[in-house]
Amino acid sequence: IKHNMKKTLLGVAALAACMMSCKSSKQAVVVDLSGEWNIVAVDGQKVAAAEVPYIGLDMANKSLHGNAGCNRLLGSFELDSIHPGTIRFTQVGATRMMCPDMETETKVLAALNKVAGYGETTEGVVLTDAEGNTLLTLVKREAPVVSVNDLKGEWIISQIEGEEVGKTENVPFIALNTDEKRLHGNAGCNVINGGFEQDADQPSSLRFTQVISTMMACPDMETEGKILQALNKVRSFAKGQADGTMVLMDENGAEVMVLLQNVGEPLSK
């Protein structure tokens, strides 16, 4: 009897050890959260918005960027290295443009504020609340392949830092001469000129250099100042979600300017 009891106790101990090792090995699985993710479902309901919301996670800077379906998202996040699978978003903010459908955006923002964990799925990642309930279902966002040649032509500056560009003295725009790597345009009042460069082997990289402007004074110079500051922040570009748009982003992948392709009369004089 003692012999059998000893075997039983050893078996229970082995089972407990196995369960602990299985649990710890499961927790130790590292999910790569870096990059951009389309939000395909919120609280179990598929997203049916015209513009698919997405989030981008910069693991080095622990920063969040993206779009909630209408407005640009910015924020940060914290990971618990001791407890893998734990994440918390902090200081999440959005720009304040009004769109016809704000329902999806409202749900996305509410869900982000509840996120406490994450897990891997066969199709992507889920973000969960403190009880493990799925809040957001994410699928890797594949950025369209772009080259600097996609920026040929004139581009009207329609948004800066998530805000619509208001009325200015002149239509603000930029145009790139991809052969000479030159920039010209108008910041709303003054003519701007400069150059641009790209990082080797990174076709979506973009950095404006030696940007200068004329020095005329106009009644409203605020928008012009914002445009010039935004141009200095640009480090990359990507095709926008809407046709005929291009997005310029900063070093963290956050959107700083939205361009709309000019299909009307040329703005260059």
Short mmCIF file of C-alpha atoms in Angstrom, two decimals:
data_model
loop_
_atom_site.label_atom_id
_atom_site.label_comp_id
_atom_site.label_asym_id
_atom_site.label_seq_id
_atom_site.Cartn_x
_atom_site.Cartn_y
_atom_site.Cartn_z
CA ILE A 1 0.00 0.00 0.00
CA LYS A 2 2.82 2.35 0.89
CA HIS A 3 4.50 1.49 -2.39
CA ASN A 4 1.34 2.26 -4.36
CA MET A 5 0.77 5.48 -2.41
CA LYS A 6 4.34 6.54 -3.15
CA LYS A 7 3.77 5.88 -6.87
CA THR A 8 0.54 7.86 -6.73
CA LEU A 9 2.22 10.82 -5.05
CA LEU A 10 5.02 10.74 -7.60
CA GLY A 11 2.47 10.64 -10.39
CA VAL A 12 0.60 13.64 -8.97
CA ALA A 13 3.86 15.54 -8.59
CA ALA A 14 4.87 14.72 -12.16
CA LEU A 15 1.46 15.81 -13.44
CA ALA A 16 1.70 19.09 -11.51
CA ALA A 17 5.21 19.69 -12.86
CA CYS A 18 4.01 18.96 -16.38
CA MET A 19 1.07 21.34 -16.00
CA MET A 20 3.35 24.07 -14.70
CA SER A 21 5.88 23.55 -17.48
CA CYS A 22 3.16 23.44 -20.12
CA LYS A 23 1.62 26.64 -18.76
CA SER A 24 4.95 28.45 -18.53
CA SER A 25 5.99 27.34 -22.02
CA LYS A 26 2.69 28.58 -23.39
CA GLN A 27 3.12 31.92 -21.66
CA ALA A 28 6.69 32.16 -22.95
CA VAL A 29 5.55 32.24 -26.57
CA VAL A 30 6.53 35.65 -27.87
CA VAL A 31 4.04 37.32 -30.21
CA ASP A 32 5.54 39.87 -32.57
CA LEU A 33 3.27 42.90 -32.22
CA SER A 34 5.42 45.25 -34.29
CA GLY A 35 4.09 46.87 -37.43
CA GLU A 36 0.61 47.89 -38.49
CA TRP A 37 -2.58 45.93 -37.90
CA ASN A 38 -6.03 46.30 -39.43
CA ILE A 39 -8.83 46.18 -36.86
CA VAL A 40 -11.25 43.71 -38.45
CA ALA A 41 -13.59 43.21 -35.49
CA VAL A 42 -14.56 45.12 -32.34
CA ASP A 43 -16.29 43.34 -29.44
CA GLY A 44 -16.93 40.36 -31.71
CA GLN A 45 -18.58 42.39 -34.48
CA LYS A 46 -16.93 42.67 -37.88
CA VAL A 47 -15.91 46.18 -38.90
CA ALA A 48 -17.96 47.43 -41.83
CA ALA A 49 -16.58 50.97 -42.03
CA ALA A 50 -15.63 52.44 -45.40
CA GLU A 51 -12.10 53.09 -44.10
CA VAL A 52 -10.73 50.15 -42.14
CA PRO A 53 -9.33 51.30 -38.78
CA TYR A 54 -5.81 50.23 -37.91
CA ILE A 55 -3.13 50.58 -35.28
CA GLY A 56 0.65 50.61 -35.64
CA LEU A 57 2.96 49.61 -32.81
CA ASP A 58 6.55 50.82 -32.57
CA MET A 59 8.21 48.35 -30.19
CA ALA A 60 11.42 50.38 -29.80
CA ASN A 61 9.67 53.59 -28.71
CA LYS A 62 6.58 51.90 -27.23
CA SER A 63 4.41 54.26 -29.29
CA LEU A 64 1.02 53.78 -30.92
CA HIS A 65 -0.22 55.36 -34.14
CA GLY A 66 -3.01 54.62 -36.57
CA ASN A 67 -6.52 55.59 -37.53
CA ALA A 68 -9.74 54.84 -35.66
CA GLY A 69 -11.82 54.95 -38.84
CA CYS A 70 -11.95 58.72 -39.20
CA ASN A 71 -9.45 60.35 -36.90
CA ARG A 72 -5.73 59.77 -36.49
CA LEU A 73 -4.62 57.90 -33.38
CA LEU A 74 -1.58 58.61 -31.23
CA GLY A 75 -0.50 57.17 -27.92
CA SER A 76 1.86 54.82 -26.13
CA PHE A 77 1.77 51.37 -24.58
CA GLU A 78 3.36 49.35 -21.80
CA LEU A 79 4.41 45.70 -21.88
CA ASP A 80 5.00 43.55 -18.81
CA SER A 81 8.22 41.57 -19.39
CA ILE A 82 7.55 39.39 -16.34
CA HIS A 83 4.06 38.43 -17.53
CA PRO A 84 4.10 37.84 -21.31
CA GLY A 85 0.80 38.53 -22.98
CA THR A 86 0.15 41.67 -20.96
CA ILE A 87 -0.21 45.06 -22.62
CA ARG A 88 -1.77 48.39 -21.65
CA PHE A 89 -2.33 51.43 -23.85
CA THR A 90 -1.72 54.84 -22.29
CA GLN A 91 -2.32 58.43 -23.33
CA VAL A 92 -4.35 57.35 -26.36
CA GLY A 93 -5.67 60.39 -28.18
CA ALA A 94 -7.36 61.12 -31.48
CA THR A 95 -7.78 64.11 -33.70
CA ARG A 96 -11.23 65.71 -33.73
CA MET A 97 -12.54 65.70 -37.27
CA MET A 98 -16.20 64.85 -37.73
CA CYS A 99 -17.11 62.12 -40.20
CA PRO A 100 -20.50 60.82 -41.37
CA ASP A 101 -20.06 57.56 -39.43
CA MET A 102 -18.43 57.84 -36.01
CA GLU A 103 -19.88 54.62 -34.52
CA THR A 104 -16.91 52.37 -35.36
CA GLU A 105 -14.44 54.99 -34.15
CA THR A 106 -16.22 55.36 -30.81
CA LYS A 107 -16.12 51.58 -30.28
CA VAL A 108 -12.43 51.35 -31.23
CA LEU A 109 -11.42 54.07 -28.76
CA ALA A 110 -13.49 52.53 -25.97
CA ALA A 111 -11.96 49.11 -26.61
CA LEU A 112 -8.38 50.41 -26.63
CA ASN A 113 -8.91 51.89 -23.18
CA LYS A 114 -9.93 48.45 -21.83
CA VAL A 115 -7.07 46.42 -23.32
CA ALA A 116 -5.05 44.46 -20.75
CA GLY A 117 -3.62 41.57 -22.77
CA TYR A 118 -2.98 40.04 -26.16
CA GLY A 119 -2.75 36.65 -27.80
CA GLU A 120 -1.83 35.09 -31.10
CA THR A 121 -4.38 33.59 -33.48
CA THR A 122 -4.03 31.68 -36.73
CA GLU A 123 -4.86 34.87 -38.64
CA GLY A 124 -3.23 37.54 -36.48
CA VAL A 125 -3.63 38.88 -32.97
CA VAL A 126 -6.42 39.57 -30.48
CA LEU A 127 -6.39 42.26 -27.81
CA THR A 128 -8.24 41.25 -24.66
CA ASP A 129 -9.58 42.80 -21.46
CA ALA A 130 -8.54 41.91 -17.91
CA GLU A 131 -10.84 38.84 -17.93
CA GLY A 132 -9.45 37.56 -21.22
CA ASN A 133 -12.45 38.58 -23.33
CA THR A 134 -11.62 39.55 -26.90
CA LEU A 135 -11.97 43.29 -27.54
CA LEU A 136 -10.20 43.80 -30.87
CA THR A 137 -9.31 41.33 -33.60
CA LEU A 138 -6.26 42.33 -35.63
CA VAL A 139 -4.87 41.19 -38.97
CA LYS A 140 -1.49 42.29 -40.28
CA ARG A 141 -1.80 45.35 -42.49
CA GLU A 142 0.09 44.98 -45.73
CA ALA A 143 1.23 48.36 -46.95
CA PRO A 144 0.94 48.81 -50.72
CA VAL A 145 4.28 48.73 -52.50
CA VAL A 146 5.28 52.29 -53.36
CA SER A 147 8.12 54.12 -55.03
CA VAL A 148 9.01 57.79 -55.16
CA ASN A 149 7.65 57.84 -58.71
CA ASP A 150 4.18 57.53 -57.18
CA LEU A 151 4.67 61.09 -55.90
CA LYS A 152 5.03 62.61 -59.35
CA GLY A 153 2.61 65.45 -60.04
CA GLU A 154 0.99 68.02 -57.81
CA TRP A 155 -0.45 67.17 -54.41
CA ILE A 156 -2.83 69.42 -52.50
CA ILE A 157 -2.13 69.44 -48.75
CA SER A 158 -5.52 68.51 -47.30
CA GLN A 159 -4.63 67.62 -43.68
CA ILE A 160 -1.86 68.53 -41.25
CA GLU A 161 -1.44 66.56 -38.02
CA GLY A 162 -4.96 65.19 -38.47
CA GLU A 163 -6.65 68.56 -38.97
CA GLU A 164 -8.25 69.75 -42.19
CA VAL A 165 -6.43 72.62 -43.87
CA GLY A 166 -8.62 75.73 -43.79
CA LYS A 167 -8.86 78.57 -46.26
CA THR A 168 -5.50 80.15 -47.14
CA GLU A 169 -4.28 82.88 -49.48
CA ASN A 170 -3.11 80.25 -51.99
CA VAL A 171 -3.91 76.56 -52.31
CA PRO A 172 -1.18 74.76 -50.31
CA PHE A 173 0.49 72.04 -52.38
CA ILE A 174 3.75 70.25 -53.04
CA ALA A 175 5.18 68.72 -56.20
CA LEU A 176 8.23 66.50 -56.49
CA ASN A 177 10.63 66.40 -59.42
CA THR A 178 11.77 62.80 -59.03
CA ASP A 179 14.51 63.11 -61.68
CA GLU A 180 16.25 66.04 -59.99
CA LYS A 181 15.08 65.17 -56.46
CA ARG A 182 13.63 68.63 -56.02
CA LEU A 183 10.56 69.88 -54.15
CA HIS A 184 8.49 72.94 -54.97
CA GLY A 185 5.07 74.17 -53.99
CA ASN A 186 3.22 76.69 -51.86
CA ALA A 187 2.65 76.67 -48.10
CA GLY A 188 -0.55 78.72 -48.35
CA CYS A 189 1.10 82.09 -48.77
CA ASN A 190 4.73 81.70 -49.73
CA VAL A 191 6.42 79.64 -52.43
CA ILE A 192 8.52 76.77 -51.07
CA ASN A 193 11.51 75.03 -52.65
CA GLY A 194 13.88 72.35 -51.49
CA GLY A 195 15.14 68.88 -52.11
CA PHE A 196 14.46 65.37 -50.88
CA GLU A 197 16.40 62.20 -50.22
CA GLN A 198 15.74 58.56 -49.46
CA ASP A 199 17.45 55.88 -47.41
CA ALA A 200 19.16 53.17 -49.43
CA ASP A 201 16.97 50.09 -50.08
CA GLN A 202 13.94 51.77 -48.48
CA PRO A 203 11.66 52.87 -51.33
CA SER A 204 9.03 54.32 -48.97
CA SER A 205 11.48 56.54 -47.08
CA LEU A 206 11.37 60.29 -47.65
CA ARG A 207 13.14 63.22 -46.07
CA PHE A 208 12.86 66.82 -47.27
CA THR A 209 16.08 68.83 -47.20
CA GLN A 210 16.97 72.52 -47.34
CA VAL A 211 13.33 73.61 -47.52
CA ILE A 212 13.10 77.39 -47.88
CA SER A 213 10.23 79.75 -48.55
CA THR A 214 9.72 83.27 -49.77
CA MET A 215 8.95 85.85 -47.10
CA MET A 216 5.69 87.51 -48.03
CA ALA A 217 3.31 88.32 -45.18
CA CYS A 218 -0.31 87.18 -45.40
CA PRO A 219 -3.25 87.75 -43.02
CA ASP A 220 -3.11 84.14 -41.77
CA MET A 221 0.36 82.63 -41.38
CA GLU A 222 -0.56 79.94 -38.85
CA THR A 223 -1.36 77.26 -41.41
CA GLU A 224 1.83 78.01 -43.31
CA GLY A 225 3.89 77.57 -40.16
CA LYS A 226 2.28 74.20 -39.48
CA ILE A 227 2.96 73.03 -43.05
CA LEU A 228 6.64 73.96 -42.86
CA GLN A 229 7.01 72.22 -39.49
CA ALA A 230 5.27 69.11 -40.81
CA LEU A 231 7.53 68.93 -43.87
CA ASN A 232 10.55 68.85 -41.57
CA LYS A 233 9.12 65.85 -39.70
CA VAL A 234 8.51 63.67 -42.77
CA ARG A 235 10.49 60.41 -42.91
CA SER A 236 8.30 58.11 -45.01
CA PHE A 237 5.21 57.95 -47.20
CA ALA A 238 2.45 55.50 -48.10
CA LYS A 239 -0.65 55.36 -50.23
CA GLY A 240 -3.73 56.57 -48.38
CA GLN A 241 -6.84 54.50 -47.80
CA ALA A 242 -8.82 56.64 -50.25
CA ASP A 243 -7.96 56.70 -53.95
CA GLY A 244 -5.74 59.56 -55.05
CA THR A 245 -4.33 60.24 -51.58
CA MET A 246 -0.85 59.91 -50.13
CA VAL A 247 0.16 59.98 -46.47
CA LEU A 248 3.44 61.45 -45.21
CA MET A 249 4.64 60.12 -41.85
CA ASP A 250 7.21 60.95 -39.17
CA GLU A 251 9.99 58.75 -37.78
CA ASN A 252 7.51 56.82 -35.61
CA GLY A 253 5.14 56.12 -38.49
CA ALA A 254 2.62 58.69 -37.26
CA GLU A 255 0.73 60.58 -39.94
CA VAL A 256 1.80 64.22 -40.27
CA MET A 257 0.31 65.19 -43.62
CA VAL A 258 -2.33 63.90 -46.04
CA LEU A 259 -2.02 64.78 -49.72
CA LEU A 260 -4.73 64.79 -52.34
CA GLN A 261 -3.67 64.43 -55.96
CA ASN A 262 -4.49 67.54 -57.97
CA VAL A 263 -6.56 66.62 -61.02
CA GLY A 264 -7.59 70.19 -61.87
CA GLU A 265 -5.69 73.13 -63.27
CA PRO A 266 -1.95 73.10 -62.49
CA LEU A 267 -1.12 75.05 -59.33
CA SER A 268 2.52 75.72 -60.28
CA LYS A 269 3.10 79.16 -61.74
#
